[in-house]
Short mmCIF file of the N, C-alpha and C atoms (twelve columns), coordinates in Angstrom:
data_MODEL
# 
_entry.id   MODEL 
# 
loop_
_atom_site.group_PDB 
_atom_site.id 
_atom_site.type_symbol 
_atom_site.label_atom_id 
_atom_site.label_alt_id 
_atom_site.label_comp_id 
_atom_site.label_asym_id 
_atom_site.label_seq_id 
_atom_site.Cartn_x 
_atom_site.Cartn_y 
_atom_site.Cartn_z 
_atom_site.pdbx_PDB_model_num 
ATOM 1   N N  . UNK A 1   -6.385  15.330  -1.928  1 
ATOM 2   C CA . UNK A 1   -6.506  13.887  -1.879  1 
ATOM 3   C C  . UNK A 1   -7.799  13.537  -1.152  1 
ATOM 4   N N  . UNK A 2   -8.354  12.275  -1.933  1 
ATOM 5   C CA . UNK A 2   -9.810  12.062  -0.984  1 
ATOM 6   C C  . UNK A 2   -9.623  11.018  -0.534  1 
ATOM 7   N N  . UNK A 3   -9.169  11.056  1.240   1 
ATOM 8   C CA . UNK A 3   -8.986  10.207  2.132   1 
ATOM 9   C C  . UNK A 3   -10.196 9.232   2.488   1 
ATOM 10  N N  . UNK A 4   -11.128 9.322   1.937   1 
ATOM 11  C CA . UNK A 4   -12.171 8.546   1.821   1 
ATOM 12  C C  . UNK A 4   -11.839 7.452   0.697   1 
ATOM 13  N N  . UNK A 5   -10.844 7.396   -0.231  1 
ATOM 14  C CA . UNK A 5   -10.535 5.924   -0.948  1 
ATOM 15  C C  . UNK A 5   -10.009 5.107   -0.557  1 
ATOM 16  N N  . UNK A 6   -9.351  5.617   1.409   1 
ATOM 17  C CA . UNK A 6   -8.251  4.789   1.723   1 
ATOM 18  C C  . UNK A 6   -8.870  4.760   3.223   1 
ATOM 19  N N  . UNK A 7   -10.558 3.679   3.260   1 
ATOM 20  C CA . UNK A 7   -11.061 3.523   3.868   1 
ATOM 21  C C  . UNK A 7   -10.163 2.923   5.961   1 
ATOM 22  N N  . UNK A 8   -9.248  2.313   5.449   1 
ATOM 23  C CA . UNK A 8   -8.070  1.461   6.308   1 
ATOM 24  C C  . UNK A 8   -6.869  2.616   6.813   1 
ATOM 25  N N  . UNK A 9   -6.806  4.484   6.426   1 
ATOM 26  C CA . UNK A 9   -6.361  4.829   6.937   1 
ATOM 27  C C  . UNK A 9   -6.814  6.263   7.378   1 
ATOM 28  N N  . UNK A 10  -6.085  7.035   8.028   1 
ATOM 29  C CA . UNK A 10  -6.494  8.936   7.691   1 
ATOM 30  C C  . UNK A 10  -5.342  9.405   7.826   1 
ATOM 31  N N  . UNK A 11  -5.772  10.529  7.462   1 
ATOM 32  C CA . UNK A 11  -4.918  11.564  7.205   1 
ATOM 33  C C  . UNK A 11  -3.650  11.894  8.084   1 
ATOM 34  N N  . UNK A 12  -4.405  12.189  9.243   1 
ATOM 35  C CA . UNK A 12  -3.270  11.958  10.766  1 
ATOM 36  C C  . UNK A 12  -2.215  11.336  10.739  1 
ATOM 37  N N  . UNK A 13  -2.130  10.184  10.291  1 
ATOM 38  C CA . UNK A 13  -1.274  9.260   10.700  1 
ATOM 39  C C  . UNK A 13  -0.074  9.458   9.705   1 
ATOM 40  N N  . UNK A 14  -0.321  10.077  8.031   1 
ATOM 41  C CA . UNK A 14  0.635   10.460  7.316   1 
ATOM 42  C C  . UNK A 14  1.130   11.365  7.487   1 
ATOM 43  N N  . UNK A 15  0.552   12.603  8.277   1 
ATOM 44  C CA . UNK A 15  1.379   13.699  8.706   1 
ATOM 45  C C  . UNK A 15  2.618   13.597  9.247   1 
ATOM 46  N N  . UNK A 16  3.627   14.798  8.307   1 
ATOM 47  C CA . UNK A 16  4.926   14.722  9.177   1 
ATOM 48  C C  . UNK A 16  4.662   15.482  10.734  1 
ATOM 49  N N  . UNK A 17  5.587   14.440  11.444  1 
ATOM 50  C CA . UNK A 17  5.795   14.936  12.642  1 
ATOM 51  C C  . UNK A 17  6.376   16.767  13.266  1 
ATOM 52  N N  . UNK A 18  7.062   16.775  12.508  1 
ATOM 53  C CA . UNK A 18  8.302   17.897  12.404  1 
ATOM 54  C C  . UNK A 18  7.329   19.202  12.318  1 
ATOM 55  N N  . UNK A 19  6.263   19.105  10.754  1 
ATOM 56  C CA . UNK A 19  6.123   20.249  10.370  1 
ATOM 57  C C  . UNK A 19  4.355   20.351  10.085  1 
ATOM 58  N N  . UNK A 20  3.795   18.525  10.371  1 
ATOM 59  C CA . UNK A 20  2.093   18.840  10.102  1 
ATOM 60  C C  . UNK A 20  1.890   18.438  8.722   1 
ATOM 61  N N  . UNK A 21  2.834   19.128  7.893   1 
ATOM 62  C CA . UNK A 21  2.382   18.680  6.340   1 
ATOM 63  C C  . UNK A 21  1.853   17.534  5.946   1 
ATOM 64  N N  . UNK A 22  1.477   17.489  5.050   1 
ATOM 65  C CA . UNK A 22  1.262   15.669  4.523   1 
ATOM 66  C C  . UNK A 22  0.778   16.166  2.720   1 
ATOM 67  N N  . UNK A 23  1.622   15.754  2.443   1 
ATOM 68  C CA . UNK A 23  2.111   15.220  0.506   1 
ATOM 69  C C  . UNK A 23  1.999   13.927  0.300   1 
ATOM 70  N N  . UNK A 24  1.204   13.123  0.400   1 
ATOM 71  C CA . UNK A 24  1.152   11.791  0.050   1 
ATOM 72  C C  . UNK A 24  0.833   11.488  -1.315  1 
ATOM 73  N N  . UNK A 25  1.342   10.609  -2.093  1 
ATOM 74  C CA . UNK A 25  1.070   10.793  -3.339  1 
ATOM 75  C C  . UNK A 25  0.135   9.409   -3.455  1 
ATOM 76  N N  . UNK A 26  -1.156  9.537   -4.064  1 
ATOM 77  C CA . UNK A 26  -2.471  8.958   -4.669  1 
ATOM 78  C C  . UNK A 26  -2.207  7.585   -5.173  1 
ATOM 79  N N  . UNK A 27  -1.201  7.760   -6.348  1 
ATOM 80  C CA . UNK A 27  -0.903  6.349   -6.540  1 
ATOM 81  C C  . UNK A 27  -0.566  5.152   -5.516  1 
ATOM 82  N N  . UNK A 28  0.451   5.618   -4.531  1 
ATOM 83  C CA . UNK A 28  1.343   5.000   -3.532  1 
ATOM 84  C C  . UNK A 28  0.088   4.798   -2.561  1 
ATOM 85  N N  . UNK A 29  -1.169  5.370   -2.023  1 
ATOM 86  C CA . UNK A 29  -1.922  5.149   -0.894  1 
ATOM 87  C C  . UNK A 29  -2.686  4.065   -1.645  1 
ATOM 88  N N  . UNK A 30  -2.931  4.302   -2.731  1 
ATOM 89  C CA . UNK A 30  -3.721  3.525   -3.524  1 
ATOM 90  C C  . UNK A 30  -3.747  2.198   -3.478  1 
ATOM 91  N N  . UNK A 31  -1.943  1.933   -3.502  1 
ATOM 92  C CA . UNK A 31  -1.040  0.723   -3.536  1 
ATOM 93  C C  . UNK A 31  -1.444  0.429   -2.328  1 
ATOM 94  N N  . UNK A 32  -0.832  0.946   -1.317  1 
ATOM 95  C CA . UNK A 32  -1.181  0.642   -0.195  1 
ATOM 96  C C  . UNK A 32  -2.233  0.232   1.039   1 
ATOM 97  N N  . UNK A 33  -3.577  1.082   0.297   1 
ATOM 98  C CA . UNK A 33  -4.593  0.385   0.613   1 
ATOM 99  C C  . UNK A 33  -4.832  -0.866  0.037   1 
ATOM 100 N N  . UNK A 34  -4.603  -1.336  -1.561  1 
ATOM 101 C CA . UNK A 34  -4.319  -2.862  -1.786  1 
ATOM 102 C C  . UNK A 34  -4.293  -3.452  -1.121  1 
ATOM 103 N N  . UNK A 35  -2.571  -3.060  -0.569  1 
ATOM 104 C CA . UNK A 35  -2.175  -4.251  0.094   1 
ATOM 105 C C  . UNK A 35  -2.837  -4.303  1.484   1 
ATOM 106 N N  . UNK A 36  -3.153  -3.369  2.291   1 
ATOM 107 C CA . UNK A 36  -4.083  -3.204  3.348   1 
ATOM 108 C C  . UNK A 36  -4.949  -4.396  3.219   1 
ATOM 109 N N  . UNK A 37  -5.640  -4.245  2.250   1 
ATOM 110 C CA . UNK A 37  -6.976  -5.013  2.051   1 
ATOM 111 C C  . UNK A 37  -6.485  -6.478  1.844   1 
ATOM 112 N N  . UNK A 38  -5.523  -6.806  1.374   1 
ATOM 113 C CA . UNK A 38  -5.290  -8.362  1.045   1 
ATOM 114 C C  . UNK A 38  -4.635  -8.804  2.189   1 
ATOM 115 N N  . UNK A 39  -4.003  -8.139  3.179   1 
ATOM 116 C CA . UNK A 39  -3.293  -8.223  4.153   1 
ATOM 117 C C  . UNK A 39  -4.754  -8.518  5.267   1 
ATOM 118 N N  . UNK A 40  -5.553  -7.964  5.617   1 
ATOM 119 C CA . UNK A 40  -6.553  -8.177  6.498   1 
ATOM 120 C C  . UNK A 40  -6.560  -7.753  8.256   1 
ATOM 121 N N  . UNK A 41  -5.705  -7.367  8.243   1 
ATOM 122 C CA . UNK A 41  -5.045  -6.854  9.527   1 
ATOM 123 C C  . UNK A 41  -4.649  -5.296  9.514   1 
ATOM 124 N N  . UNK A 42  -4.806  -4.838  11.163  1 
ATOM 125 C CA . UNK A 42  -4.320  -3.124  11.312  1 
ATOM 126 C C  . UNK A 42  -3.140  -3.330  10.481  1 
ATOM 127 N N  . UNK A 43  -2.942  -2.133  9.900   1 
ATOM 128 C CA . UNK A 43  -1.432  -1.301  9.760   1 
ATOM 129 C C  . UNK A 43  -1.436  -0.499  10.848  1 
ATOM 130 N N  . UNK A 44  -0.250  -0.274  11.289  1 
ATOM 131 C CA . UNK A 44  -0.128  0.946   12.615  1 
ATOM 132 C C  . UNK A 44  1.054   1.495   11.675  1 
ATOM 133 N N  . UNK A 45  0.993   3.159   11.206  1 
ATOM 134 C CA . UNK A 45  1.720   3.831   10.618  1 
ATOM 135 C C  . UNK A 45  2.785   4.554   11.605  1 
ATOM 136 N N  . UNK A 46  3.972   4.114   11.160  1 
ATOM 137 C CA . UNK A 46  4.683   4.805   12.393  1 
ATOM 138 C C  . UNK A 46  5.418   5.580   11.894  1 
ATOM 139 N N  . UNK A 47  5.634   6.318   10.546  1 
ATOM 140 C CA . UNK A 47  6.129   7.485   9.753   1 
ATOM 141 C C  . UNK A 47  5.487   7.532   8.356   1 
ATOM 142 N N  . UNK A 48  5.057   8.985   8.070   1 
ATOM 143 C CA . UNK A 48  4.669   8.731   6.448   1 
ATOM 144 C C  . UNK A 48  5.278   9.566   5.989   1 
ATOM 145 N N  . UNK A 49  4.388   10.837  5.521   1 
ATOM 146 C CA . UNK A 49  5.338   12.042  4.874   1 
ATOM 147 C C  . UNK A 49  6.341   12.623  5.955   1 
ATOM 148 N N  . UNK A 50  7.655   12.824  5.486   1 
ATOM 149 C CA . UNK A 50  8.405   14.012  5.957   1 
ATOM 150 C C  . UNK A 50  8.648   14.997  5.103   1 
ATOM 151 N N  . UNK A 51  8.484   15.929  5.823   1 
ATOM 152 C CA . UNK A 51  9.315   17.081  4.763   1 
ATOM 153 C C  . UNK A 51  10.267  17.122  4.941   1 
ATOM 154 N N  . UNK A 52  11.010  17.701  3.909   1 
ATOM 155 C CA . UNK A 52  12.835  17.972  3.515   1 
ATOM 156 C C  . UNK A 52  13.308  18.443  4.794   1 
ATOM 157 N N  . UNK A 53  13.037  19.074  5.994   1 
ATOM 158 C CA . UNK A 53  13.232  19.878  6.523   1 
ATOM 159 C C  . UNK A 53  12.758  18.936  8.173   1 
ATOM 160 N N  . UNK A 54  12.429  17.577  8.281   1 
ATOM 161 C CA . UNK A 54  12.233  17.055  9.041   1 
ATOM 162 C C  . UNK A 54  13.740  16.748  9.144   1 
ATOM 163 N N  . UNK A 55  14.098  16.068  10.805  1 
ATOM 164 C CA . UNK A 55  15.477  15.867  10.865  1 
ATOM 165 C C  . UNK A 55  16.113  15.067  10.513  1 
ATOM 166 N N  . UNK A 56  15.213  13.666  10.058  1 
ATOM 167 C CA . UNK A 56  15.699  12.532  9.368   1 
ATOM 168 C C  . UNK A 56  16.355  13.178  8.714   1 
ATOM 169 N N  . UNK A 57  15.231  13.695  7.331   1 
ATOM 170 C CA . UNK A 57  15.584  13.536  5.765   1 
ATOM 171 C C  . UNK A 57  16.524  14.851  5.740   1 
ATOM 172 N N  . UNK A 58  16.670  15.985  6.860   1 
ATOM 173 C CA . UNK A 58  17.540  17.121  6.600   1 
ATOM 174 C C  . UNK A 58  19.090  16.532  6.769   1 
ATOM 175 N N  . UNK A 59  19.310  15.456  7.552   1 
ATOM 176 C CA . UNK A 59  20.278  14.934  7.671   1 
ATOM 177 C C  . UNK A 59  20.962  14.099  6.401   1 
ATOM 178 N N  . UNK A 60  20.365  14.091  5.512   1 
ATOM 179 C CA . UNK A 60  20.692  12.515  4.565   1 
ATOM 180 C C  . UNK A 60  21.387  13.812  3.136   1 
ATOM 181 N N  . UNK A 61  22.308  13.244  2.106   1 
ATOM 182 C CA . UNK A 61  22.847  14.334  1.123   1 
ATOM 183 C C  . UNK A 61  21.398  14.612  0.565   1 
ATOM 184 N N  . UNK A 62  20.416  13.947  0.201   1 
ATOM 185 C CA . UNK A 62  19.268  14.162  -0.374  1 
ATOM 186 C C  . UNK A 62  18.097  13.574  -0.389  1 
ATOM 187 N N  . UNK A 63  16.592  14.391  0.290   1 
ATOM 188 C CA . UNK A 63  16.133  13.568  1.100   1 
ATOM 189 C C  . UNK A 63  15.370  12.386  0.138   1 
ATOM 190 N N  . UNK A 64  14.739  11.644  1.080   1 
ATOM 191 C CA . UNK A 64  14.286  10.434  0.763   1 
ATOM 192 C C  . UNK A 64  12.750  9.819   0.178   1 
ATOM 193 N N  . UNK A 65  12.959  9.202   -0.045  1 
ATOM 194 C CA . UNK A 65  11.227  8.541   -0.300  1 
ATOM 195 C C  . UNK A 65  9.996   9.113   0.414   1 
ATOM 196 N N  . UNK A 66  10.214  8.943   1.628   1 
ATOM 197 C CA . UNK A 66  9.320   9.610   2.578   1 
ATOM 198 C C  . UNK A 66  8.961   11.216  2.215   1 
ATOM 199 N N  . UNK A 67  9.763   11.705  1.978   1 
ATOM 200 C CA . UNK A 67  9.683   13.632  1.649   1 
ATOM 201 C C  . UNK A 67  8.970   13.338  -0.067  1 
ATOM 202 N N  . UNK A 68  9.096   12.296  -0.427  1 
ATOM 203 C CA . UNK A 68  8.084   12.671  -1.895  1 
ATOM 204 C C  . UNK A 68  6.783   12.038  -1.783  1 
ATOM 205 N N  . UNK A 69  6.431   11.695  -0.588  1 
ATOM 206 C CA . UNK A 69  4.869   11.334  -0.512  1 
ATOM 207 C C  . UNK A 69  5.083   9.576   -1.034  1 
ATOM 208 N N  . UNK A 70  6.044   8.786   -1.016  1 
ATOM 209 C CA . UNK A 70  6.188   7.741   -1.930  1 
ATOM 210 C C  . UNK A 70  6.678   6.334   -0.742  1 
ATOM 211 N N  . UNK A 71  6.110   6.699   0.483   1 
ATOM 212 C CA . UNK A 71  6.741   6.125   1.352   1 
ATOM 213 C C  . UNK A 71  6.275   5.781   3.261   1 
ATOM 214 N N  . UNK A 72  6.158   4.755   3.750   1 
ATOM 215 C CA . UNK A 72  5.628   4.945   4.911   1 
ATOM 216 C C  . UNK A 72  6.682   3.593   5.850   1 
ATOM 217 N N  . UNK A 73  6.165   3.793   6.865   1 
ATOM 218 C CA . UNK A 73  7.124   3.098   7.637   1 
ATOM 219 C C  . UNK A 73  5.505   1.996   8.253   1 
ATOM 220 N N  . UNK A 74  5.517   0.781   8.730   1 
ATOM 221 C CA . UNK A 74  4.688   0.499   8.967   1 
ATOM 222 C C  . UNK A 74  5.100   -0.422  9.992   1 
ATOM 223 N N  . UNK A 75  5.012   -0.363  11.554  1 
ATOM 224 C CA . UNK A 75  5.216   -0.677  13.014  1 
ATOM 225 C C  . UNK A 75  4.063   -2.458  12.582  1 
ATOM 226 N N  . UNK A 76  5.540   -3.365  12.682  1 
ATOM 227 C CA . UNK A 76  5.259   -4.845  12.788  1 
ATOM 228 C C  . UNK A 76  6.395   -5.597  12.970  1 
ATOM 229 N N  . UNK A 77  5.849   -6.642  13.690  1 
ATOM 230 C CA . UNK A 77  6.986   -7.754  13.860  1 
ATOM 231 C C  . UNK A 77  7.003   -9.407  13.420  1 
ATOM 232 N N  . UNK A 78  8.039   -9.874  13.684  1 
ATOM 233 C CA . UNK A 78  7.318   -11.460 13.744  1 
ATOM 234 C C  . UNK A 78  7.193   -11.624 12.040  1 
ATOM 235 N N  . UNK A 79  6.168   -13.022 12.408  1 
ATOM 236 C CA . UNK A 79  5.507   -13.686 11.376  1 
ATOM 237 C C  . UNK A 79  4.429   -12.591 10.186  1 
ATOM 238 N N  . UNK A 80  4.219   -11.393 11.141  1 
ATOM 239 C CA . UNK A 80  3.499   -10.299 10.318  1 
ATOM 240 C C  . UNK A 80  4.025   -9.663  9.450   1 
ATOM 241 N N  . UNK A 81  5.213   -9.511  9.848   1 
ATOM 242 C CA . UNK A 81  6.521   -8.633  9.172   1 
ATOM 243 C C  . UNK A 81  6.696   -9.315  7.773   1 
ATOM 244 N N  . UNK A 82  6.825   -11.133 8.244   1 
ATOM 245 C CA . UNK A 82  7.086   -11.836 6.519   1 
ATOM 246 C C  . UNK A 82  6.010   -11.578 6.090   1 
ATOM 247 N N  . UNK A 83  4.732   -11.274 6.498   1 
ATOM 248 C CA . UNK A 83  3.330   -11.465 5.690   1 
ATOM 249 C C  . UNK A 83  3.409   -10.412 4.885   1 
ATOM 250 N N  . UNK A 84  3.588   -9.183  5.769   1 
ATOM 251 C CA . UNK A 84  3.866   -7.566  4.998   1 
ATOM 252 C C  . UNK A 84  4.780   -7.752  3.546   1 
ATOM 253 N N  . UNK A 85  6.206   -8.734  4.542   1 
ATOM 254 C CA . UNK A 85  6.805   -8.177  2.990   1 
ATOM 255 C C  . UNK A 85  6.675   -9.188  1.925   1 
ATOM 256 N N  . UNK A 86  6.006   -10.346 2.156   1 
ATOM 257 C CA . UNK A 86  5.306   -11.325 0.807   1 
ATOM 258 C C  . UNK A 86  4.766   -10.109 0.162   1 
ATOM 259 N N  . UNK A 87  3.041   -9.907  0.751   1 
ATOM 260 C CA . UNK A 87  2.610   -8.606  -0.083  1 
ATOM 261 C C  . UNK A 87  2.939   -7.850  -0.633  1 
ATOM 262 N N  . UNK A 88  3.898   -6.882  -0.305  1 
ATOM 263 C CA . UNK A 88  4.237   -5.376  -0.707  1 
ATOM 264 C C  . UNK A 88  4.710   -6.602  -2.131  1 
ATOM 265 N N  . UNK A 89  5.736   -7.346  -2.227  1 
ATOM 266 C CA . UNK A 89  6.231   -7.312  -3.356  1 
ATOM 267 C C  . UNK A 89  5.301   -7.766  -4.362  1 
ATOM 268 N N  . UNK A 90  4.417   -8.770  -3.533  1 
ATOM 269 C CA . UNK A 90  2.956   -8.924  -4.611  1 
ATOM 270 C C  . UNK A 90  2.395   -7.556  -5.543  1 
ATOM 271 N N  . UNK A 91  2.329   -6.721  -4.348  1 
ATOM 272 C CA . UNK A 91  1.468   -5.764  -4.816  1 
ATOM 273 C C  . UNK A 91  2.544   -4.097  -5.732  1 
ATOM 274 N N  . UNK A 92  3.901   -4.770  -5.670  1 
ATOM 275 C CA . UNK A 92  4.902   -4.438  -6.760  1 
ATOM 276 C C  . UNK A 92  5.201   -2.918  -5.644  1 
ATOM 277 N N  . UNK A 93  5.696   -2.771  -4.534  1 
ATOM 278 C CA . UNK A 93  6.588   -2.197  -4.171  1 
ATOM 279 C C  . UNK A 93  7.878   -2.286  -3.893  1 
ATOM 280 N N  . UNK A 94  8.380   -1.349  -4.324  1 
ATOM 281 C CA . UNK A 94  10.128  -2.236  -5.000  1 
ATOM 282 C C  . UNK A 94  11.398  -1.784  -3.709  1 
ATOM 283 N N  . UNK A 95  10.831  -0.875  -2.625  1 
ATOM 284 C CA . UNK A 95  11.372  -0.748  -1.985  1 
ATOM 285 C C  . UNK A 95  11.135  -0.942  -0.874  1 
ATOM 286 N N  . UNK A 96  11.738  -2.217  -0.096  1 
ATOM 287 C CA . UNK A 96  11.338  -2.749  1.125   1 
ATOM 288 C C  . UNK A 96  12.752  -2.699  1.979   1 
ATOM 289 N N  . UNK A 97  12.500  -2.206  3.205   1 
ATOM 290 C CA . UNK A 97  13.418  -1.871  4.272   1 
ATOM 291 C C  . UNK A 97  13.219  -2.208  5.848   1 
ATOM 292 N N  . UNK A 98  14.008  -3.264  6.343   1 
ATOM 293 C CA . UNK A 98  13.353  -3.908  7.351   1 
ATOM 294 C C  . UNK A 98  14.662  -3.800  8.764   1 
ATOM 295 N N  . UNK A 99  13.717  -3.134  9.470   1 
ATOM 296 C CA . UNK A 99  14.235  -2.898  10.830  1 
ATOM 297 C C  . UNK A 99  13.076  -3.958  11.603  1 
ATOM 298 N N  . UNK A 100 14.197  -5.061  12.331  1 
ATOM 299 C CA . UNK A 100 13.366  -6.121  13.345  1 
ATOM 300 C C  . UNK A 100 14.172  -6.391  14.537  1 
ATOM 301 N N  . UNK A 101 15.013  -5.485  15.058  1 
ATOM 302 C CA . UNK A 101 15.515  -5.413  16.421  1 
ATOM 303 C C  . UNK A 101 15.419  -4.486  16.857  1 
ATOM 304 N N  . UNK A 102 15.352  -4.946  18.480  1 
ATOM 305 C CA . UNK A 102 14.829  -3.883  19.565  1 
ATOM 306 C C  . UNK A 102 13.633  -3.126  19.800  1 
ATOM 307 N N  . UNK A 103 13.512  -2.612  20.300  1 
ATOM 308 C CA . UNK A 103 11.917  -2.246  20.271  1 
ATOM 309 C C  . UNK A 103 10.524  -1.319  19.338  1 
ATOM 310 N N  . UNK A 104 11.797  -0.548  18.208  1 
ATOM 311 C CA . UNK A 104 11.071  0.196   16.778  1 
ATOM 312 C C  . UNK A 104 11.191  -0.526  15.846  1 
ATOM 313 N N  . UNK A 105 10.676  -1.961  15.891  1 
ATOM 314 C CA . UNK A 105 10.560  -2.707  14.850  1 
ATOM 315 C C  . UNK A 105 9.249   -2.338  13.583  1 
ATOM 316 N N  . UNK A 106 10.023  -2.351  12.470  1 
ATOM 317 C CA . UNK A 106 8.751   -1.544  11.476  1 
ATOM 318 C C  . UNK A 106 9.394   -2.047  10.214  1 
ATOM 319 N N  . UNK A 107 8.532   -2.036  8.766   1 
ATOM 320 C CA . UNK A 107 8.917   -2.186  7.585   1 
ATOM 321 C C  . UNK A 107 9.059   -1.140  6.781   1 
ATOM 322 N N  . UNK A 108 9.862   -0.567  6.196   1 
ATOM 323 C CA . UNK A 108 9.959   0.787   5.385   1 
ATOM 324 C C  . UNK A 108 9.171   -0.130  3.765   1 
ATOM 325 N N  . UNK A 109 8.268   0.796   3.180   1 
ATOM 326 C CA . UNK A 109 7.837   0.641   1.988   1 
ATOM 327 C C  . UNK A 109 7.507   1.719   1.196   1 
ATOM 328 N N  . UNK A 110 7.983   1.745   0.038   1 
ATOM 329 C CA . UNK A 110 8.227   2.709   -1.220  1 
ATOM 330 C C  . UNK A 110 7.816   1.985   -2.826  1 
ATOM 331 N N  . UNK A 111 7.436   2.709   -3.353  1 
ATOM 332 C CA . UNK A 111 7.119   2.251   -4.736  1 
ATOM 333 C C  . UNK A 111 8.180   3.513   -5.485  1 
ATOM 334 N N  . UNK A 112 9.396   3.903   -5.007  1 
ATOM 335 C CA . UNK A 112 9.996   4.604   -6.448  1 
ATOM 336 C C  . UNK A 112 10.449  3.436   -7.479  1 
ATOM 337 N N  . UNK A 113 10.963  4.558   -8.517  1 
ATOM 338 C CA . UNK A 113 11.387  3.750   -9.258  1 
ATOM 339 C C  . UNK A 113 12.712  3.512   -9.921  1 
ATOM 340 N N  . UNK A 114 13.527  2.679   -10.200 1 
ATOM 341 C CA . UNK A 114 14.802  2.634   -10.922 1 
ATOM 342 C C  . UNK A 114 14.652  3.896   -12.036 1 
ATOM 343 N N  . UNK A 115 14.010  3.997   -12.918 1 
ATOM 344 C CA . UNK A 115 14.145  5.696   -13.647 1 
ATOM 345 C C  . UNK A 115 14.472  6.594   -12.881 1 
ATOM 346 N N  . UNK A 116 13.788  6.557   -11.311 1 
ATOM 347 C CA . UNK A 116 14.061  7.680   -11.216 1 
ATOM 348 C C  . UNK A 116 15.140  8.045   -10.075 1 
ATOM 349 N N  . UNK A 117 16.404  7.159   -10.774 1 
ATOM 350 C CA . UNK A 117 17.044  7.100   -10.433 1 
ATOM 351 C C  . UNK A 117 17.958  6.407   -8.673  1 
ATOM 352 N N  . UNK A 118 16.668  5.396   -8.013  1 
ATOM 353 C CA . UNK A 118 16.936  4.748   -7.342  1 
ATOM 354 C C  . UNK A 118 17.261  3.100   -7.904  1 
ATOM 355 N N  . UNK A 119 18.170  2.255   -7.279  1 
ATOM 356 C CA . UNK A 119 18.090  0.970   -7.659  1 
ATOM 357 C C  . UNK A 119 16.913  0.245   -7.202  1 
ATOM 358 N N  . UNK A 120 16.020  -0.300  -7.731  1 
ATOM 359 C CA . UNK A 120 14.742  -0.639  -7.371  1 
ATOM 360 C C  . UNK A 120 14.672  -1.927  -8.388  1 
ATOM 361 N N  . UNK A 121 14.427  -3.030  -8.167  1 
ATOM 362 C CA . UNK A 121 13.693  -3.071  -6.986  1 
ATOM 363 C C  . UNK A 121 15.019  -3.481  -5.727  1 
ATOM 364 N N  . UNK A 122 14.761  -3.248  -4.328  1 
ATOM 365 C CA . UNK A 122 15.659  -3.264  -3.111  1 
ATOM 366 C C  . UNK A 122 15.013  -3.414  -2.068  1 
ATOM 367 N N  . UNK A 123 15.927  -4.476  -1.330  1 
ATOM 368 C CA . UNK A 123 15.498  -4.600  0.357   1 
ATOM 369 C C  . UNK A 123 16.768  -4.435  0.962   1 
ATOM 370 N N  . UNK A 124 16.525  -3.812  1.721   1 
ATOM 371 C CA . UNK A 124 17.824  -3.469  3.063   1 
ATOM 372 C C  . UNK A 124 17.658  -3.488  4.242   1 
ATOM 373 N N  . UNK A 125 18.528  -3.519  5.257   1 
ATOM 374 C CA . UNK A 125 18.126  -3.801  6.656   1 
ATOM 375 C C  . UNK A 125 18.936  -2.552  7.100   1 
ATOM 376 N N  . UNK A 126 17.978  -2.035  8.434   1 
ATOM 377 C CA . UNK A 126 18.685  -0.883  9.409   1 
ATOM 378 C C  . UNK A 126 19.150  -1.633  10.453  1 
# 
């Protein structure tokens, strides 16, 4: 991947914690720098890739968005949080997930897709 198209982030910050890896998939950063750019403000990435084998996704029957490179968590609150999730759906990510209490407030965002076998488009709260 040439982290040079996704001037607004690096590499670092998609790495899983657990294991170092990072699988990010091209399309999805792509998206995401979009919305970066129409948004006009930091993103602060506060999870991207996990691998299968991180403890989240080892915990779940089968892991998640995040373990296919299709997914990031992005640390915001407030009035920023609605701005984020106006965008994402502008910019056609179908999976929005919003944790806004207590102090790991962040937006989960995913572009899978209903084919592939998730209900999409979806917002849920943790």
């Amino acid at each position: 991947m040439n982290w040079q198209s996704f001037p607004n982030f690096s590499a670092t910050e998609f790495q899983c914690k657990h294991t170092g890896k990072l699988r990010m998939d091209d399309m999805f950063m792509a998206r995401l720098q979009a919305l970066r750019t129409d948004y006009g403000k930091p993103m602060v990435i506060s999870s991207g890739y996990r691998d299968a084998t991180h403890p989240i996704e080892a915990k779940k029957v089968e892991p998640g968005a995040h373990s296919t490179g299709h997914a990031c968590d992005v640390a915001v609150r407030g009035g920023d949080a609605i701005e984020l999730i106006a965008l994402a759906v502008k910019h056609g990510f179908t999976g929005i997930g919003v944790q806004q209490k207590g102090s790991g407030r962040f937006i989960h965002l995913d572009d899978l897709s209903h084919s592939q076998g998730h209900l999409r488009p979806w917002v849920w709260s943790y």
